[in-house]
PDB file of C-alpha atoms in Angstrom:
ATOM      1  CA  UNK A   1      94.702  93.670  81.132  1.00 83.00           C
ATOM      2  CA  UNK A   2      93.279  92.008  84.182  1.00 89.00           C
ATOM      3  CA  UNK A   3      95.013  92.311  87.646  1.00 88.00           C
ATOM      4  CA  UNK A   4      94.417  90.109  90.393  1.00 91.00           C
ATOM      5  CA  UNK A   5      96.745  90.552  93.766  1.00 90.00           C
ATOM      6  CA  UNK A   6      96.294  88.140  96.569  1.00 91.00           C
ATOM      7  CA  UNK A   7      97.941  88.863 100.596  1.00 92.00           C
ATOM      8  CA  UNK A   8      98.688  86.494 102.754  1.00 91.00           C
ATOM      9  CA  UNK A   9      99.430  86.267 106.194  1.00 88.00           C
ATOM     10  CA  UNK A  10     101.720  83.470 106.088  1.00 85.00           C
ATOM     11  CA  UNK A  11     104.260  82.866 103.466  1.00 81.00           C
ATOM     12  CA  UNK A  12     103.577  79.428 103.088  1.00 85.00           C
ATOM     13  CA  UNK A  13     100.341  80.139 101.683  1.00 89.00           C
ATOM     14  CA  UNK A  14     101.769  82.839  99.341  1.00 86.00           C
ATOM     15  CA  UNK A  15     103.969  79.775  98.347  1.00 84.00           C
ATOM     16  CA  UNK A  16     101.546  77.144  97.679  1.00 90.00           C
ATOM     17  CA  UNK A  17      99.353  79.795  95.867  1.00 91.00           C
ATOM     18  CA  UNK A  18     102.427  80.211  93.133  1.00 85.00           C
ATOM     19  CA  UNK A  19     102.834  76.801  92.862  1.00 85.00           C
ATOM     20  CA  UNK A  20      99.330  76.205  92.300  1.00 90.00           C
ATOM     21  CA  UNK A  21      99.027  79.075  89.659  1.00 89.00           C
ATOM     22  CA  UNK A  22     102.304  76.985  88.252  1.00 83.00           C
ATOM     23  CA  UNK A  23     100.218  74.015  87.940  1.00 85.00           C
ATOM     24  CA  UNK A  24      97.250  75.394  86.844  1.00 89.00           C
ATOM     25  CA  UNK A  25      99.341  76.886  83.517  1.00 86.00           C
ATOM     26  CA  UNK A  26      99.046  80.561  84.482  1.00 86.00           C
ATOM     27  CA  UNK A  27     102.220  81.518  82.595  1.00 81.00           C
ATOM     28  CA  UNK A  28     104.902  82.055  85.330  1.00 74.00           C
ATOM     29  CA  UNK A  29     105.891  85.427  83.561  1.00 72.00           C
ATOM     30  CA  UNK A  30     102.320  86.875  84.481  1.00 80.00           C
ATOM     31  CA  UNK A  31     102.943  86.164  87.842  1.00 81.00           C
ATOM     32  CA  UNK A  32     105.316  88.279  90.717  1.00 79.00           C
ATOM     33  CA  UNK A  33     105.761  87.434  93.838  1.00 78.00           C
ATOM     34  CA  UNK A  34     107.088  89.177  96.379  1.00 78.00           C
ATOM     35  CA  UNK A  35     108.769  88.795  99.967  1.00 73.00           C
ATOM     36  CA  UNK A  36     111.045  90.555 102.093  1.00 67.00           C
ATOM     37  CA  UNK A  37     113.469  87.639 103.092  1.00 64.00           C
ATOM     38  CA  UNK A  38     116.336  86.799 101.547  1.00 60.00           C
ATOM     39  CA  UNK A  39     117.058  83.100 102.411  1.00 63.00           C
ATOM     40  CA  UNK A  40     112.976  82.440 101.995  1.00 64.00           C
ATOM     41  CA  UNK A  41     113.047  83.884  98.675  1.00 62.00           C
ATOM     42  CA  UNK A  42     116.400  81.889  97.937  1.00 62.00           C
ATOM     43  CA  UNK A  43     114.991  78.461  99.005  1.00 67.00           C
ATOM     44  CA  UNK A  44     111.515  78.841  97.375  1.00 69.00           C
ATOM     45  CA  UNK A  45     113.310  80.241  93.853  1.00 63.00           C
ATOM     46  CA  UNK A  46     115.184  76.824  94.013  1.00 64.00           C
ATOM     47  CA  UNK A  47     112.300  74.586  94.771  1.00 67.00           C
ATOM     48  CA  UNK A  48     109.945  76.417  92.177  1.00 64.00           C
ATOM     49  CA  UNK A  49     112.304  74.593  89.645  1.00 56.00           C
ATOM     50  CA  UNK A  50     110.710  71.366  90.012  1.00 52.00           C
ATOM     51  CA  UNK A  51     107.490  73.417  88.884  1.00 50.00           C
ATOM     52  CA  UNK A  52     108.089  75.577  86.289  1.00 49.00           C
ATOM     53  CA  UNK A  53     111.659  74.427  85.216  1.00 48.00           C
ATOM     54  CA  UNK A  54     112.373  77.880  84.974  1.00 45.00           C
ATOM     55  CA  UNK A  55     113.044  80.172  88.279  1.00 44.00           C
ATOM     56  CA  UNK A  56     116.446  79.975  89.539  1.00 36.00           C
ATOM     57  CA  UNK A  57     117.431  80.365  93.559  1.00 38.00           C
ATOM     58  CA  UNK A  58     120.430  82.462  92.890  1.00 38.00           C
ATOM     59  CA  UNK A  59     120.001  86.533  93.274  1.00 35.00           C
ATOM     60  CA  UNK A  60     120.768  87.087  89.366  1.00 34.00           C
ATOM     61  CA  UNK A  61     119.937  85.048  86.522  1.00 36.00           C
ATOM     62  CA  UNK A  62     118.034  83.618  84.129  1.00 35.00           C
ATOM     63  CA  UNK A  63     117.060  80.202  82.648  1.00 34.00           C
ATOM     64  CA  UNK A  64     114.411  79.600  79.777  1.00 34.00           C
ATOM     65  CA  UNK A  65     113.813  83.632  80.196  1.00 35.00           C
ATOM     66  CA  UNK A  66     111.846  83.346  83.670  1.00 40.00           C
ATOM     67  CA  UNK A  67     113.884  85.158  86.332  1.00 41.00           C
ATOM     68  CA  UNK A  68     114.631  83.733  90.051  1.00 43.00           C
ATOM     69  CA  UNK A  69     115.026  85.925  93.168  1.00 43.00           C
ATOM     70  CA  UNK A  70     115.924  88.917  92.719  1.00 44.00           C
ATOM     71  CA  UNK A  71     116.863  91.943  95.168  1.00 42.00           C
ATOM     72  CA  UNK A  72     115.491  95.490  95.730  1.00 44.00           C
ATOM     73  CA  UNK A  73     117.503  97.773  97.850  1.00 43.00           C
ATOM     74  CA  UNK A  74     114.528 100.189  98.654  1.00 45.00           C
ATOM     75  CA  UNK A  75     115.002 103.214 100.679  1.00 47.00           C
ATOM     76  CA  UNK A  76     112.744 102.730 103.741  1.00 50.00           C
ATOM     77  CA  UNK A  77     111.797  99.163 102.760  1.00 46.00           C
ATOM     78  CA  UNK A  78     114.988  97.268 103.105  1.00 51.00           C
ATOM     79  CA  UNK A  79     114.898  93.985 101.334  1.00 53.00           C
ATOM     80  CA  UNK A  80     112.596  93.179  98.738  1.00 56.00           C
ATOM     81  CA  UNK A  81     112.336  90.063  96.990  1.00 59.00           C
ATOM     82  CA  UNK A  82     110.375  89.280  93.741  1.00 61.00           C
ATOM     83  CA  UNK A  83     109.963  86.110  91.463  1.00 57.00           C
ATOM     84  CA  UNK A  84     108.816  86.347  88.046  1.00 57.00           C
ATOM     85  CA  UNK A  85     109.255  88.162  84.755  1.00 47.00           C
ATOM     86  CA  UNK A  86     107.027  90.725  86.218  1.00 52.00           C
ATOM     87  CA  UNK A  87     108.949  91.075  89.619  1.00 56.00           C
ATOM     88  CA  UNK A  88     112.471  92.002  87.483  1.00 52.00           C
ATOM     89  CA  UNK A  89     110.367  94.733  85.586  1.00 51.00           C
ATOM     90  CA  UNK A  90     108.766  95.862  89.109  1.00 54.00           C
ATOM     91  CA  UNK A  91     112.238  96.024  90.606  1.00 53.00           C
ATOM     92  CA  UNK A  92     113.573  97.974  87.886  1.00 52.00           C
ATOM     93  CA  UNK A  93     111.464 100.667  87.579  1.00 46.00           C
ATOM     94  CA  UNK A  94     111.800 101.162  91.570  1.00 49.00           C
ATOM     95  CA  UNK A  95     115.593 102.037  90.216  1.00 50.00           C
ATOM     96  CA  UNK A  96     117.252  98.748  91.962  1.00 49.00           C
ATOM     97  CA  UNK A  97     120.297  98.453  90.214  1.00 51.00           C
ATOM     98  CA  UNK A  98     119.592  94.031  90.578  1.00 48.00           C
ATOM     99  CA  UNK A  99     115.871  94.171  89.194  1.00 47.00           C
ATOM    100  CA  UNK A 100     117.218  96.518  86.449  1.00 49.00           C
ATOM    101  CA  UNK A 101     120.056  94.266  85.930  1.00 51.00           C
ATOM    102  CA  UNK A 102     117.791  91.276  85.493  1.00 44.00           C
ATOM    103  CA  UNK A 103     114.983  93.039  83.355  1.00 44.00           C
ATOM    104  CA  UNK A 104     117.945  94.444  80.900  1.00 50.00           C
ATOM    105  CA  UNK A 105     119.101  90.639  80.544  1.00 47.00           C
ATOM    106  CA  UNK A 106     115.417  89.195  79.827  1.00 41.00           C
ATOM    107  CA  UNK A 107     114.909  92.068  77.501  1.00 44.00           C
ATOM    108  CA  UNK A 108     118.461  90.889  75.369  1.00 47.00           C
ATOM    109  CA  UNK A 109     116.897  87.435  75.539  1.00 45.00           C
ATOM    110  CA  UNK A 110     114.827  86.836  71.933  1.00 45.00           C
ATOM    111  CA  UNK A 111     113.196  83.775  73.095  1.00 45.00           C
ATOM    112  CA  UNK A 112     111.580  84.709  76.841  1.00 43.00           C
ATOM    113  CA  UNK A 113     108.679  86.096  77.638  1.00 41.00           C
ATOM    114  CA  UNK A 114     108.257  89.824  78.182  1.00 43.00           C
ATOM    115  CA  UNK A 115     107.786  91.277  81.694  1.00 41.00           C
ATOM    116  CA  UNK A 116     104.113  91.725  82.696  1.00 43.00           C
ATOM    117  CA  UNK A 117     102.590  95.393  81.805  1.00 44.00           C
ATOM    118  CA  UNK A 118     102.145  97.718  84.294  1.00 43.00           C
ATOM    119  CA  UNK A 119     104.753  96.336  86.880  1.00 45.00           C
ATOM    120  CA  UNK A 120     104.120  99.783  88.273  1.00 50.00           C
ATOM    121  CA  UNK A 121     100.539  98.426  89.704  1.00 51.00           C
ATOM    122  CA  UNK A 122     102.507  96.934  92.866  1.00 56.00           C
ATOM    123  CA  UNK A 123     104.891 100.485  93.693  1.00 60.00           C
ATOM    124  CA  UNK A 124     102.597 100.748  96.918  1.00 66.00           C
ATOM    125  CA  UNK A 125     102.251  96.712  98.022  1.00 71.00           C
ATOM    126  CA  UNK A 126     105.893  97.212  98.723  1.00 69.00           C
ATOM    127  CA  UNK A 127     104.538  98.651 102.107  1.00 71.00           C
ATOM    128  CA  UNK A 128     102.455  95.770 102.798  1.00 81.00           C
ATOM    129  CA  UNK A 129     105.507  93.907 103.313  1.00 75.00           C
ATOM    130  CA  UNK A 130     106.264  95.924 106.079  1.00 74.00           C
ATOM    131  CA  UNK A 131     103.588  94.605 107.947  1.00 80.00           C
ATOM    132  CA  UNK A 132     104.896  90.646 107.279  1.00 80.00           C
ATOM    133  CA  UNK A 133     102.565  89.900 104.397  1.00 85.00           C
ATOM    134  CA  UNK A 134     103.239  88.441 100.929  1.00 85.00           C
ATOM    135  CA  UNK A 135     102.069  89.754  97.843  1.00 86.00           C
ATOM    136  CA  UNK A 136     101.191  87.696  94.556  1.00 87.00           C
ATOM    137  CA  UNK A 137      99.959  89.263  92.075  1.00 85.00           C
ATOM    138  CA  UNK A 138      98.695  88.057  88.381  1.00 88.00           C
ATOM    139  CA  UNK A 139      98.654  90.197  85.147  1.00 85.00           C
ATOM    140  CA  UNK A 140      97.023  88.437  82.105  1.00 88.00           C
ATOM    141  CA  UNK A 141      95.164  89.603  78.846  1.00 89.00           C
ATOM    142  CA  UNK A 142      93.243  86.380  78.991  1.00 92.00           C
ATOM    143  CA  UNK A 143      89.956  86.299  80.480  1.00 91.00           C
ATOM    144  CA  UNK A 144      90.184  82.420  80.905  1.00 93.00           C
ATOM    145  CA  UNK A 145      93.810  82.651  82.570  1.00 93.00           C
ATOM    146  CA  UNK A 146      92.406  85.698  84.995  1.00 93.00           C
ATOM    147  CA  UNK A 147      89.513  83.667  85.941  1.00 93.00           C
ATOM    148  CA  UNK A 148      91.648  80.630  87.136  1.00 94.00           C
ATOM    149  CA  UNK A 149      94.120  82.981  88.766  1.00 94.00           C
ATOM    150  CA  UNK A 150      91.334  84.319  91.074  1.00 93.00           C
ATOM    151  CA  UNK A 151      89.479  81.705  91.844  1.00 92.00           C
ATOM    152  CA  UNK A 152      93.059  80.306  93.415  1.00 94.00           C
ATOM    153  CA  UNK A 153      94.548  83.565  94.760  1.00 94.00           C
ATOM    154  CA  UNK A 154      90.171  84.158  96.796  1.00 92.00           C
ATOM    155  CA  UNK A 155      90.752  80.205  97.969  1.00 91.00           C
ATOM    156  CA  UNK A 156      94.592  80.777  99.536  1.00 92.00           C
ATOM    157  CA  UNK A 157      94.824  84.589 100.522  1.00 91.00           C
ATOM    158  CA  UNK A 158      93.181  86.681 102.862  1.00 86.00           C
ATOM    159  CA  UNK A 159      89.392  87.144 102.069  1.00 68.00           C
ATOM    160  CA  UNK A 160      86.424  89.006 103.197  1.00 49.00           C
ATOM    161  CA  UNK A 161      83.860  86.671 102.438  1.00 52.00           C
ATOM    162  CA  UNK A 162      82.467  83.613 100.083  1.00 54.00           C
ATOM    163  CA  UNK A 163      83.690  83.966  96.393  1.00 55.00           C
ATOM    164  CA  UNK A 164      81.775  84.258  93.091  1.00 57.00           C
ATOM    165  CA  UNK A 165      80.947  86.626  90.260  1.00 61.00           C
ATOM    166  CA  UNK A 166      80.659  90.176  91.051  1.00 66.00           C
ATOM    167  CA  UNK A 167      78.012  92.767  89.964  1.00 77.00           C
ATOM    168  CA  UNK A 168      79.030  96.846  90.899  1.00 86.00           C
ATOM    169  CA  UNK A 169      76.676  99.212  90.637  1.00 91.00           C
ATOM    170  CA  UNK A 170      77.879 103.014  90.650  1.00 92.00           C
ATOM    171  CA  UNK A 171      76.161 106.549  90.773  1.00 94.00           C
ATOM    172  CA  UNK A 172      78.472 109.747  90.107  1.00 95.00           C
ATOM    173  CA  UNK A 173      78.132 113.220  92.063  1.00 94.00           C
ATOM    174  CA  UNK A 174      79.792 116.611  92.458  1.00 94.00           C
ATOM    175  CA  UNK A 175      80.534 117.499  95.913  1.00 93.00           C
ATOM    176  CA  UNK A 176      82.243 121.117  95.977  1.00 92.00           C
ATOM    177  CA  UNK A 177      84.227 119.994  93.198  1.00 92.00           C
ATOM    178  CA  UNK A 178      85.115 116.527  93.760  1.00 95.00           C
ATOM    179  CA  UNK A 179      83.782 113.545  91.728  1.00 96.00           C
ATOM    180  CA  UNK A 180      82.376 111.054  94.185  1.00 96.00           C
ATOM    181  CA  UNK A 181      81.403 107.604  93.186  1.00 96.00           C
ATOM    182  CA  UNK A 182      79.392 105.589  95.232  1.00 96.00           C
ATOM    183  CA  UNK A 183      79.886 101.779  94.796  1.00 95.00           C
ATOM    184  CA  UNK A 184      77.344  98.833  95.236  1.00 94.00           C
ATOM    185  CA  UNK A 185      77.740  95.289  95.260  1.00 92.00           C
ATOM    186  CA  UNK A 186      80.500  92.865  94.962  1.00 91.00           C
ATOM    187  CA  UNK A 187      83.652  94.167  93.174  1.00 92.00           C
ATOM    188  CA  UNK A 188      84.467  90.485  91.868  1.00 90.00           C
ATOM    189  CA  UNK A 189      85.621  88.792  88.903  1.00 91.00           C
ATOM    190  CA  UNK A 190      83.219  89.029  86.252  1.00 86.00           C
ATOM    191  CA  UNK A 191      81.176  92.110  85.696  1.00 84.00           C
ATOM    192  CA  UNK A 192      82.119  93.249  89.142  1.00 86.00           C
ATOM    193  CA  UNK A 193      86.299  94.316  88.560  1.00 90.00           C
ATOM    194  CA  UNK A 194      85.348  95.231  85.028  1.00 91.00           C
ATOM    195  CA  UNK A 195      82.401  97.984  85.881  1.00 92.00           C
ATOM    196  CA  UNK A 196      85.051  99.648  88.126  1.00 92.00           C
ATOM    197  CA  UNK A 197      87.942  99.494  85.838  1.00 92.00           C
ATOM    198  CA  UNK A 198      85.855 101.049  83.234  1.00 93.00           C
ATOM    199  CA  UNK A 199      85.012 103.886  86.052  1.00 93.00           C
ATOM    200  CA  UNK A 200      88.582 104.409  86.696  1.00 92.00           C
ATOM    201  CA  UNK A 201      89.281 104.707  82.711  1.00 93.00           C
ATOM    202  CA  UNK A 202      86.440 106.923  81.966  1.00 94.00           C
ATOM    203  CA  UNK A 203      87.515 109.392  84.735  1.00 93.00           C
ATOM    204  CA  UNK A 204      91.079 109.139  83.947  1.00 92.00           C
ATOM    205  CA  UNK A 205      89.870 109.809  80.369  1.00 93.00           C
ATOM    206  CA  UNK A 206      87.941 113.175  80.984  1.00 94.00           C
ATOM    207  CA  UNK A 207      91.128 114.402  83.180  1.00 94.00           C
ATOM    208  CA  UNK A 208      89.258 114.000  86.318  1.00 94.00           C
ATOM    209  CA  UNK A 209      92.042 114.915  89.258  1.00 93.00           C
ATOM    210  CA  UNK A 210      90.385 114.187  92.650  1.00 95.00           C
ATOM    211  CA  UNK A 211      88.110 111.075  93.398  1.00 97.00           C
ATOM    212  CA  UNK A 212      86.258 109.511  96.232  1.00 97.00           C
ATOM    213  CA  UNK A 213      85.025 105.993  96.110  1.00 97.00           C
ATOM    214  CA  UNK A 214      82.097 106.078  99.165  1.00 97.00           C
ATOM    215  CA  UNK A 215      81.946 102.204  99.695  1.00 96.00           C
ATOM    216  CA  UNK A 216      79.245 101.909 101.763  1.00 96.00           C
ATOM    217  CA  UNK A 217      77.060  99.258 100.099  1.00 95.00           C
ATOM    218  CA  UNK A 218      80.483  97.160  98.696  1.00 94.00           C
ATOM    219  CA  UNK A 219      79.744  93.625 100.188  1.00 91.00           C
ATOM    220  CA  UNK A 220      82.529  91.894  98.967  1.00 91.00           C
ATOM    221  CA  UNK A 221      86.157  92.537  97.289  1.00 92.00           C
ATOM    222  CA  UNK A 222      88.072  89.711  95.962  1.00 92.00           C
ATOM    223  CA  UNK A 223      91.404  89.167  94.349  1.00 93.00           C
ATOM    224  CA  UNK A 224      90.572  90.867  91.090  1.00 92.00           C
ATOM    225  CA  UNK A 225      88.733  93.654  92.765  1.00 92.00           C
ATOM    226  CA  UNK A 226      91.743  94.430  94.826  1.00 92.00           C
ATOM    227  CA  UNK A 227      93.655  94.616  91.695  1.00 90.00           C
ATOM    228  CA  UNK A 228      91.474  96.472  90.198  1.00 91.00           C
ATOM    229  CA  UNK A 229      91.164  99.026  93.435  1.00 93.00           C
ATOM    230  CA  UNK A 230      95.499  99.403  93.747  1.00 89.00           C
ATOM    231  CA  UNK A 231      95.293  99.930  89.873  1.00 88.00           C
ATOM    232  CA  UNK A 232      93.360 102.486  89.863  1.00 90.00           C
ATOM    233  CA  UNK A 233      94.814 104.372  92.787  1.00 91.00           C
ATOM    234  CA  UNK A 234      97.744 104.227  91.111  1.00 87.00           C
ATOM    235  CA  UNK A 235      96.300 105.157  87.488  1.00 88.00           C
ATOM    236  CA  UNK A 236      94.719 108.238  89.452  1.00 91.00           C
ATOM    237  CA  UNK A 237      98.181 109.019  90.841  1.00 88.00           C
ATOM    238  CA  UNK A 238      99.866 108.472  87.188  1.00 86.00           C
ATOM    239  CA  UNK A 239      97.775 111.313  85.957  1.00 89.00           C
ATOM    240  CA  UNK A 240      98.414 113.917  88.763  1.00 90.00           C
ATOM    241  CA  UNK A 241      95.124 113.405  90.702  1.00 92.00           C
ATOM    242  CA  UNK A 242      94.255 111.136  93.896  1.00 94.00           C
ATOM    243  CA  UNK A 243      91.410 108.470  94.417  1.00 96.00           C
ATOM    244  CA  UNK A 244      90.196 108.393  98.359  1.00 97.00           C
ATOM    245  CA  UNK A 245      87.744 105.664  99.891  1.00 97.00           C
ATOM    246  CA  UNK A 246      85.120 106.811 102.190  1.00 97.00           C
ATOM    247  CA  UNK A 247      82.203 104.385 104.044  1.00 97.00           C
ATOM    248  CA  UNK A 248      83.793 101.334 104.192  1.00 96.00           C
ATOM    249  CA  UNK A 249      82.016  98.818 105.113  1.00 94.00           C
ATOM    250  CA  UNK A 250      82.466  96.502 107.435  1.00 93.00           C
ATOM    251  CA  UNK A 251      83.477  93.373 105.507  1.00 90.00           C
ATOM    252  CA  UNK A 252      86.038  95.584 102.953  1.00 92.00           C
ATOM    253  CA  UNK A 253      87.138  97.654 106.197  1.00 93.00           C
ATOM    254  CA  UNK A 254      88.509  94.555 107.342  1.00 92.00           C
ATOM    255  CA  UNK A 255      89.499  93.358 104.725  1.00 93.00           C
ATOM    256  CA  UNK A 256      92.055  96.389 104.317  1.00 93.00           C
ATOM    257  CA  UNK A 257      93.161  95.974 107.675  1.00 92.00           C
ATOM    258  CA  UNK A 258      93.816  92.475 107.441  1.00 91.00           C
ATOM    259  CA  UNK A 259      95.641  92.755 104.091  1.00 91.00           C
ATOM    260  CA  UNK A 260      97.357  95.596 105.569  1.00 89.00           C
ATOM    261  CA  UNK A 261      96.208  97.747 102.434  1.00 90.00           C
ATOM    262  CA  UNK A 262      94.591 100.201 104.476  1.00 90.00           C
ATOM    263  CA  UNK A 263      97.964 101.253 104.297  1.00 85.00           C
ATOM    264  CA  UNK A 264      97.817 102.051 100.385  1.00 86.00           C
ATOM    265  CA  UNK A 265      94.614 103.929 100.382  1.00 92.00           C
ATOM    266  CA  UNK A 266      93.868 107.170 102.138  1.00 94.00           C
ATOM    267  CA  UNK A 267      90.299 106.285 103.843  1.00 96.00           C
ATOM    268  CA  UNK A 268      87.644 108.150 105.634  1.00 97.00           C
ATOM    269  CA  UNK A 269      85.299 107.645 107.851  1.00 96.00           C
ATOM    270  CA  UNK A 270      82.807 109.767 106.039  1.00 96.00           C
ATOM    271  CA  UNK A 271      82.576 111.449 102.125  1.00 95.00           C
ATOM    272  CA  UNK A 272      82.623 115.391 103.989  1.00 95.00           C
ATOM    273  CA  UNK A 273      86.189 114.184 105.518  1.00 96.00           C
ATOM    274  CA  UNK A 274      87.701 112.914 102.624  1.00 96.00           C
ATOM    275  CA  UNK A 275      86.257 116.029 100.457  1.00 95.00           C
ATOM    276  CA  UNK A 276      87.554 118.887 103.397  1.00 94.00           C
ATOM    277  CA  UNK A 277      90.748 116.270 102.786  1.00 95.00           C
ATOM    278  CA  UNK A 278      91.273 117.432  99.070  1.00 93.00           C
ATOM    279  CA  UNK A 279      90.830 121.105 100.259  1.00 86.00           C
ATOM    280  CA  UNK A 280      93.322 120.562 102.992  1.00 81.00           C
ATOM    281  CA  UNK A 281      95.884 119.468 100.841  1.00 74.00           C
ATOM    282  CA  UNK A 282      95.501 122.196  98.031  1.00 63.00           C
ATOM    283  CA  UNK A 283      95.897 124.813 101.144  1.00 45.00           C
ATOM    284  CA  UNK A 284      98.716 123.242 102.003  1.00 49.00           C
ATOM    285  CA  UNK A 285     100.566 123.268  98.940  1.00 53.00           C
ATOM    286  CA  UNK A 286      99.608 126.841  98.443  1.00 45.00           C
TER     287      UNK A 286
END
């Protein structure tokens, strides 16, 4: 399953990056989009129906099995909105009583498309949101479908630098008993988001617990590479372990900051910090 997730800054890019998923046939059930106003989510549910025919404006709902705008009531988040298949299944496994609503309805419908896997991937983006960005985000099995999705979601959203296929290099040490992985390269589309979701598998795999990604020779991170980077945070989380970054550089540091993911990750300056980190935290829970 590929992942791509693009932030914006403004929502009217968020907006124009949907529709032009829409038009560029990425099923709209891959997609989820998410904002935190009400009458913005309302008014763009209602106008995506000239796109996709299917999303509706009203808060529950649904028409040729695509869900509209529905309504998370998330302690210490507030309003959340999400459009898509994918944003009902999102909303009900956060336990809103709305998005579980909708996803139970979708599920009783035998023609519509199924919600995307791993709605779980965007728990964390919720606190984006806080900071007045808006998340899309694109699931797909097809390589064809993930490529166009990028490409669209590196042109519209928040970027740290030109676009293209990605090559990652990694090397693998034990410091005191954490795995540390340094990265090189550009974690991209291609070979780039693959190499490190094949890290992330292979370490969830052997029952690794405590990881630091040291990214100080990562160049570039686009759409798919973010995707890959919050799924395997939370795939590290799943199994009852933690993945830290260490060494940003430059271009990814601000990319986090811009995205407002440095609010997602736990990030250190250097690989001793976030490895004392691991120690701290086992102390503390003592």
């Amino acid at each position: 399953m590929e992942t791509a997730i693009g932030v914006f800054d403004s929502r009217e890019k968020a907006e124009q990056a949907v529709k032009e998923l829409l038009q560029h046939q990425i099923p709209e059930q891959a997609i989820v989009f998410l904002t935190r106003s009400e009458s913005e989510a309302m008014n763009f549910g209602k106008e995506l129906g000239t796109y996709a025919g299917g999303f509706l404006g009203g808060a529950v709902g649904t028409t040729a099995g695509c869900v509209g705008a529905a309504l998370a009531l998330i302690p210490g988040f507030g309003q959340v909105f999400a459009l898509g298949v994918g944003g009902a299944a999102l909303l009900g496994y956060l336990g809103s009583k709305a998005g579980a609503s909708i996803a139970q309805k979708v599920t009783a419908e035998p023609n519509s498309p199924r919600p995307a896997e791993s709605a779980e991937d965007t728990e964390h983006l919720l606190g984006v949101l806080k900071s007045g960005r808006s998340v899309v985000l694109v699931q797909t099995g097809f390589h064809d479908v993930a490529s166009e999705a990028t490409a669209i979601l590196n042109r519209l959203g928040i970027s740290a630098g030109a676009g293209g296929p990605g090559t990652t290099e990694t090397s693998t040490r034990q410091v005191e008993g954490i795995t540390l992985i340094e990265l090189r390269g550009r974690i991209a589309f291609g070979s780039g988001n693959t190499k490190l979701r094949e890290t992330v598998s292979d370490l969830t795999a052997a029952g690794t617990k405590h990881v630091v990604f040291s990214m100080a020779g990562v160049t570039f991170v686009d759409s798919s590479g973010i995707g890959e980077l919050v799924r395997g945070h939370m795939a590290m989380r799943k199994s009852g372990g933690a993945l830290k970054l260490s060494n940003v550089s430059k271009p990814v540091g601000d990319l986090l900051k811009a995205t407002a993911l440095d609010k997602v990750f736990e990030i250190f300056v250097d690989e001793a910090s976030a490895v004392k980190s691991f120690k701290d935290s086992s102390v503390a829970s003592a």
